[in-house]
Coordinates of C-alpha atoms in Angstrom, one line a residue:
M1 CA -48.6 15.9 -15.8
L2 CA -46.0 16.1 -13.1
R3 CA -43.1 18.5 -13.9
Y4 CA -40.3 16.0 -13.5
L5 CA -42.1 13.0 -15.0
T6 CA -43.1 14.7 -18.3
K7 CA -40.8 12.3 -20.2
Q8 CA -43.4 9.6 -20.9
W9 CA -40.9 6.9 -21.8
T10 CA -39.3 7.1 -18.3
I11 CA -42.6 5.9 -16.9
A12 CA -43.6 3.4 -19.6
V13 CA -40.2 1.7 -20.2
P14 CA -39.6 0.5 -16.6
L15 CA -43.1 -0.9 -16.4
L16 CA -42.8 -2.6 -19.8
A17 CA -39.4 -4.0 -18.8
L18 CA -40.9 -5.4 -15.6
L19 CA -43.7 -7.1 -17.6
A20 CA -41.1 -8.5 -19.9
L21 CA -39.1 -9.8 -17.0
A22 CA -42.1 -11.5 -15.5
L23 CA -43.0 -13.2 -18.8
S24 CA -39.4 -14.2 -19.7
W25 CA -38.0 -15.3 -16.3
G26 CA -36.8 -18.9 -16.4
R27 CA -37.6 -19.4 -20.1
V28 CA -35.5 -19.9 -23.2
L29 CA -36.3 -17.0 -25.6
P30 CA -36.3 -17.0 -29.4
P31 CA -33.9 -14.6 -31.2
V32 CA -36.6 -11.9 -31.8
L33 CA -37.6 -11.8 -28.1
V34 CA -34.0 -11.7 -27.1
I35 CA -33.6 -8.5 -29.1
I36 CA -36.7 -7.0 -27.7
V37 CA -35.5 -7.8 -24.1
A38 CA -32.2 -6.2 -24.9
V39 CA -33.9 -3.0 -26.1
L40 CA -36.0 -2.9 -22.9
L41 CA -32.9 -3.5 -20.8
A42 CA -31.2 -0.5 -22.4
G43 CA -34.3 1.6 -21.9
A44 CA -34.5 0.6 -18.3
V45 CA -30.9 1.7 -17.8
L46 CA -31.6 5.2 -19.2
A47 CA -34.8 5.5 -17.2
A48 CA -33.0 4.5 -14.0
V49 CA -30.4 7.3 -14.6
H50 CA -33.2 9.8 -15.2
H51 CA -35.1 8.9 -12.0
A52 CA -31.8 8.8 -10.0
E53 CA -31.1 12.4 -11.1
V54 CA -34.6 13.5 -10.1
I55 CA -34.0 12.1 -6.6
A56 CA -30.5 13.6 -6.4
H57 CA -32.0 17.0 -7.3
R58 CA -34.4 16.7 -4.5
V59 CA -32.2 15.4 -1.7
G60 CA -28.9 17.0 -2.9
E61 CA -25.4 15.5 -2.8
P62 CA -24.0 13.2 -1.7
F63 CA -27.3 11.6 -0.8
G64 CA -28.3 11.3 -4.5
S65 CA -25.2 9.3 -5.4
L66 CA -25.7 7.2 -2.3
V67 CA -29.3 6.3 -3.3
L68 CA -28.3 5.0 -6.8
A69 CA -25.2 3.1 -5.5
V70 CA -27.0 1.4 -2.7
A71 CA -30.1 0.6 -4.6
V72 CA -28.4 -1.1 -7.5
T73 CA -26.1 -3.0 -5.1
V74 CA -28.9 -4.4 -3.0
I75 CA -30.5 -5.8 -6.1
E76 CA -27.2 -7.1 -7.4
V77 CA -26.5 -8.9 -4.1
A78 CA -30.0 -10.5 -4.2
L79 CA -29.1 -11.8 -7.7
I80 CA -25.8 -13.1 -6.6
V81 CA -27.3 -15.0 -3.7
S82 CA -30.1 -16.5 -5.8
L83 CA -27.5 -17.6 -8.4
M84 CA -25.3 -19.1 -5.7
I85 CA -28.2 -21.1 -4.2
S86 CA -29.2 -22.5 -7.6
G87 CA -25.7 -22.9 -9.1
G88 CA -24.1 -25.4 -6.7
E89 CA -20.3 -25.8 -6.9
H90 CA -20.1 -24.0 -10.2
S91 CA -21.0 -20.7 -8.4
A92 CA -18.3 -21.1 -5.7
S93 CA -16.4 -18.1 -7.0
L94 CA -19.4 -16.1 -8.3
A95 CA -19.3 -13.5 -5.4
R96 CA -15.6 -13.0 -5.8
D97 CA -15.7 -12.6 -9.5
T98 CA -18.7 -10.2 -9.3
V99 CA -17.2 -8.0 -6.6
F100 CA -13.7 -7.9 -8.3
A101 CA -15.3 -7.0 -11.6
A102 CA -17.3 -4.2 -9.9
V103 CA -14.1 -2.8 -8.3
M104 CA -12.3 -2.8 -11.7
I105 CA -15.3 -1.3 -13.6
T106 CA -15.9 1.4 -11.0
C107 CA -12.3 2.4 -10.1
N108 CA -10.9 2.2 -13.6
G109 CA -13.8 2.2 -16.1
I110 CA -16.2 4.8 -14.5
V111 CA -13.4 6.9 -13.1
G112 CA -11.5 6.9 -16.4
L113 CA -14.5 7.8 -18.5
S114 CA -15.6 10.5 -16.1
L115 CA -12.1 12.1 -16.1
L116 CA -11.9 11.8 -19.8
R117 CA -15.3 13.5 -20.3
G118 CA -14.3 16.3 -17.9
A119 CA -10.8 16.8 -19.2
L120 CA -12.0 17.1 -22.8
R121 CA -14.2 20.0 -21.8
R122 CA -11.7 21.6 -19.3
K123 CA -8.0 20.8 -19.4
V124 CA -8.0 20.2 -15.6
V125 CA -10.8 18.8 -13.5
V126 CA -10.9 19.4 -9.8
F127 CA -12.5 17.5 -6.9
N128 CA -12.2 17.2 -3.1
A129 CA -9.2 15.1 -2.2
E130 CA -10.2 14.7 1.4
G131 CA -13.6 13.1 0.7
T132 CA -12.4 11.1 -2.4
G133 CA -9.2 10.0 -0.5
G134 CA -11.3 8.7 2.4
A135 CA -13.6 6.8 0.0
L136 CA -10.6 5.3 -1.8
A137 CA -9.1 4.2 1.5
T138 CA -12.3 2.5 2.5
V139 CA -12.6 0.7 -0.9
A140 CA -8.9 -0.4 -0.7
T141 CA -9.3 -1.8 2.9
L142 CA -12.6 -3.6 2.1
S143 CA -11.1 -5.1 -1.1
T144 CA -7.9 -6.3 0.6
L145 CA -9.7 -7.8 3.6
S146 CA -12.3 -9.6 1.4
L147 CA -10.5 -10.4 -1.8
A148 CA -6.8 -10.5 -1.2
L149 CA -6.5 -11.9 2.4
P150 CA -8.3 -15.2 1.7
T151 CA -5.6 -16.1 -0.8
F152 CA -3.0 -16.2 2.0
T153 CA -4.9 -17.5 5.1
T154 CA -4.3 -21.1 6.2
S155 CA -7.3 -22.0 8.4
A156 CA -9.3 -23.2 5.4
K157 CA -8.3 -25.1 2.4
G158 CA -7.9 -23.1 -0.8
P159 CA -8.4 -19.3 -1.3
A160 CA -11.2 -19.2 1.2
F161 CA -12.0 -18.0 4.7
S162 CA -12.9 -20.2 7.6
A163 CA -16.3 -19.6 9.2
A164 CA -14.8 -17.4 11.9
Q165 CA -12.8 -15.4 9.4
L166 CA -15.8 -14.9 7.1
G167 CA -17.8 -13.7 10.1
F168 CA -15.1 -11.3 11.0
A169 CA -14.8 -10.0 7.4
A170 CA -18.6 -9.6 7.2
V171 CA -18.9 -7.6 10.5
V172 CA -15.9 -5.4 9.7
S173 CA -17.2 -4.7 6.1
L174 CA -20.6 -3.7 7.4
L175 CA -19.2 -1.5 10.1
L176 CA -16.7 0.2 7.9
Y177 CA -19.3 0.9 5.2
G178 CA -21.7 2.2 7.8
L179 CA -18.9 4.5 9.2
F180 CA -18.2 5.8 5.7
V181 CA -21.9 6.6 5.1
L182 CA -22.1 8.4 8.4
T183 CA -19.0 10.4 7.4
Q184 CA -20.3 11.1 3.9
T185 CA -23.8 12.2 4.8
V186 CA -23.5 13.7 8.3
R187 CA -20.1 14.5 9.9
H188 CA -18.2 15.7 6.8
R189 CA -20.8 16.0 4.0
D190 CA -18.9 19.0 2.6
Y191 CA -16.0 16.8 1.6
F192 CA -18.2 15.1 -0.9
L193 CA -19.9 18.1 -2.5
P194 CA -18.9 19.2 -6.1
V195 CA -16.0 21.5 -6.4
T196 CA -16.1 24.3 -9.0
T197 CA -13.0 25.2 -11.0
E198 CA -11.9 28.8 -11.1
A199 CA -12.5 28.9 -14.8
A200 CA -16.1 27.7 -14.4
A201 CA -16.9 29.8 -11.3
G202 CA -18.1 32.7 -13.4
A203 CA -20.0 30.6 -15.9
P204 CA -23.7 30.8 -15.9
A205 CA -25.6 28.0 -14.2
T206 CA -27.2 25.4 -16.4
A207 CA -30.9 25.1 -16.9
E208 CA -30.8 22.1 -14.6
E209 CA -29.2 24.1 -11.8
H210 CA -31.9 26.8 -12.2
A211 CA -34.7 24.3 -12.1
P212 CA -36.7 24.1 -8.9
R213 CA -36.5 21.1 -6.7
P214 CA -39.0 18.3 -7.5
S215 CA -41.9 18.0 -5.1
A216 CA -42.1 15.2 -2.5
R217 CA -44.7 13.5 -4.7
D218 CA -42.5 13.6 -7.8
T219 CA -39.6 12.3 -5.8
M220 CA -41.5 9.4 -4.3
I221 CA -42.8 8.4 -7.8
S222 CA -39.2 8.6 -9.2
L223 CA -38.0 6.5 -6.2
G224 CA -40.5 3.8 -7.0
L225 CA -39.8 3.9 -10.7
L226 CA -36.0 3.8 -10.0
L227 CA -36.4 0.6 -8.0
V228 CA -38.5 -0.9 -10.7
A229 CA -36.0 0.1 -13.3
L230 CA -33.0 -1.4 -11.3
V231 CA -34.9 -4.6 -10.7
T232 CA -35.5 -5.0 -14.4
V233 CA -31.9 -4.1 -15.3
V234 CA -30.5 -6.8 -13.0
G235 CA -33.3 -9.3 -13.8
L236 CA -33.1 -8.8 -17.6
A237 CA -29.4 -9.1 -17.5
K238 CA -29.9 -12.5 -15.9
V239 CA -32.5 -13.4 -18.6
E240 CA -30.0 -12.4 -21.3
S241 CA -27.2 -14.4 -19.6
P242 CA -27.9 -17.7 -21.5
V243 CA -27.5 -15.9 -24.8
I244 CA -24.3 -14.3 -23.4
E245 CA -23.0 -17.7 -22.2
L246 CA -23.7 -19.2 -25.7
A247 CA -21.9 -16.3 -27.4
V248 CA -19.0 -16.6 -25.1
S249 CA -18.8 -20.4 -25.5
S250 CA -19.1 -20.1 -29.3
A251 CA -16.2 -17.6 -29.4
G252 CA -14.1 -20.0 -27.3
L253 CA -13.7 -17.4 -24.4
P254 CA -13.3 -18.2 -20.7
Q255 CA -16.5 -18.6 -18.7
A256 CA -15.4 -15.7 -16.5
V257 CA -16.2 -13.4 -19.3
V258 CA -19.9 -14.0 -18.7
G259 CA -19.7 -12.5 -15.2
V260 CA -17.8 -9.5 -16.6
V261 CA -20.5 -8.8 -19.2
I262 CA -23.3 -9.1 -16.7
A263 CA -21.4 -6.8 -14.3
L264 CA -21.0 -4.2 -17.1
L265 CA -24.7 -4.4 -17.7
V266 CA -25.7 -4.0 -14.1
L267 CA -23.3 -1.0 -13.6
L268 CA -24.5 0.8 -16.6
P269 CA -26.8 3.2 -14.6
E270 CA -23.9 4.3 -12.5
T271 CA -21.6 4.7 -15.5
I272 CA -24.1 6.9 -17.5
A273 CA -24.9 9.0 -14.4
A274 CA -21.2 9.5 -13.6
V275 CA -20.3 10.6 -17.2
R276 CA -23.3 12.9 -17.3
A277 CA -22.2 14.5 -14.0
A278 CA -18.7 14.9 -15.5
K279 CA -20.2 16.7 -18.5
R280 CA -21.7 19.2 -16.0
D281 CA -18.2 19.8 -14.4
Q282 CA -19.3 17.8 -11.3
I283 CA -16.4 15.3 -11.2
Q284 CA -16.9 14.9 -7.4
I285 CA -20.3 13.4 -8.1
S286 CA -18.8 11.0 -10.6
L287 CA -16.2 9.9 -8.1
N288 CA -18.9 9.6 -5.4
L289 CA -20.8 7.2 -7.7
A290 CA -17.8 5.2 -8.8
L291 CA -16.2 4.7 -5.4
G292 CA -19.5 4.5 -3.6
S293 CA -20.6 1.7 -5.9
A294 CA -17.4 -0.3 -5.4
M295 CA -17.7 0.2 -1.6
A296 CA -21.4 -0.8 -1.5
S297 CA -20.7 -3.9 -3.6
I298 CA -18.2 -5.2 -1.1
G299 CA -19.7 -3.8 2.1
L300 CA -23.1 -5.3 1.4
T301 CA -22.1 -8.5 -0.6
I302 CA -19.7 -10.0 2.0
P303 CA -22.1 -9.8 5.0
V304 CA -25.0 -11.2 2.9
I305 CA -23.1 -14.2 1.6
A306 CA -21.7 -14.8 5.1
V307 CA -25.2 -15.2 6.3
A308 CA -26.2 -17.2 3.2
S309 CA -23.2 -19.5 3.6
I310 CA -25.1 -21.0 6.6
W311 CA -27.4 -22.9 4.2
L312 CA -25.3 -22.8 1.0
T313 CA -23.6 -26.1 0.1
G314 CA -20.1 -26.3 -1.4
P315 CA -17.0 -24.1 -1.0
L316 CA -17.0 -20.3 -1.0
V317 CA -14.0 -19.1 -3.0
L318 CA -13.1 -15.4 -2.2
G319 CA -9.3 -15.1 -2.7
L320 CA -8.0 -13.7 -6.0
G321 CA -5.4 -15.3 -8.2
A322 CA -2.0 -13.7 -8.8
T323 CA -3.0 -11.8 -12.0
H324 CA -6.0 -10.3 -10.4
L325 CA -4.0 -9.4 -7.2
V326 CA -1.5 -7.5 -9.4
L327 CA -4.4 -5.6 -11.2
L328 CA -6.0 -4.8 -7.8
G329 CA -2.8 -3.5 -6.3
L330 CA -1.9 -1.4 -9.3
T331 CA -5.4 0.0 -9.4
F332 CA -5.2 1.3 -5.9
V333 CA -1.7 2.7 -6.4
V334 CA -2.7 4.6 -9.5
T335 CA -6.0 5.8 -8.0
T336 CA -4.2 7.1 -5.0
L337 CA -1.9 9.1 -7.2
T338 CA -4.9 10.4 -9.1
V339 CA -6.8 11.4 -5.9
V340 CA -4.1 13.0 -3.8
P341 CA -3.6 16.2 -5.8
G342 CA -7.3 16.9 -6.0
R343 CA -6.8 17.7 -9.7
A344 CA -6.6 15.4 -12.8
T345 CA -5.9 15.8 -16.5
L346 CA -6.3 13.7 -19.7
L347 CA -3.2 11.7 -18.6
Q348 CA -4.9 10.3 -15.5
S349 CA -8.0 9.3 -17.5
G350 CA -5.8 7.5 -20.0
V351 CA -4.0 5.6 -17.3
H352 CA -7.3 4.4 -15.7
L353 CA -8.8 3.4 -19.0
V354 CA -5.6 1.4 -19.9
L355 CA -6.0 -0.5 -16.7
F356 CA -9.6 -1.1 -17.4
A357 CA -8.7 -2.3 -20.9
A358 CA -6.1 -4.6 -19.3
F359 CA -8.7 -6.1 -17.0
L360 CA -11.0 -6.8 -20.0
F361 CA -8.2 -8.2 -22.1
L362 CA -7.0 -10.5 -19.3
A363 CA -10.6 -11.7 -18.7
I364 CA -10.7 -12.8 -22.4
S365 CA -7.1 -14.0 -22.5
P366 CA -6.0 -15.0 -19.0

């Protein structure tokens, strides 16, 4: 058996989840099957994290974080477009709601949980302010251009871009994301590598750090299983969405809660991977995952829906409302104050988690 694939379940679960996805897609499931699908969905999330870590151990950082962020985002974008094509006017704000939820979950939820996990182990966690600051600046620019600006433009009716404005936003988003990837992986890769605290500098390396790099064969198998796991995570989240919609409707909650729940499910692999990195005192990897996922979500979604809008019918709503604009602005102010010192404590984690709780609460009670 291959060294890095000795955990049998990490091979079996993604394949079983893929089979369940093929058998359940487009069907109404009875309660027993809904529970089985939910268990397979959770297993696929954990398997995705395992295979992403195998790949990261082979290619090193920040490539490992980039692989997971881009892979899950590509599949997520495909799901968004498919739902927009089949959803008609009811899906006009789907891309906006999904991207905004991704930004809030990554910049507040994942960052807050990672800082909390790190600060509970060590009073102060450290990271590279140059790299993280550049990532945050990119996320803030992409978010403002794609989600805030359409609220105030006047060329098109409503919080939407005109065709020319959407094309501009798509090109700029793709170029800016490409520039960041070039900076992260080639020109200034050292800005995105984990920083070791002085207290931890003399600590013995973990077993994982001592472990030899996986072979090319192991890595390719893990890459294939990672893609299968991520496809099933997103697909099974869609399969579970009718049950989620029914539960939301029965509870009398706004329909937007459905999008938030699905976004939480889709981003589970990044969340678990980020918290596990924080447990190993690698906060930089956690931040790479969080901000990289937010950046990829915008930088890839906007260009794709710009192309898809050629054949999509109905309006494409991108601009945020007043409440969400306040949350977005406050998130970037707080995250800037967290990033600039290159050090964070339990206080910063608490602030981010409160903002995340506010996002969830206002989604339930707008």
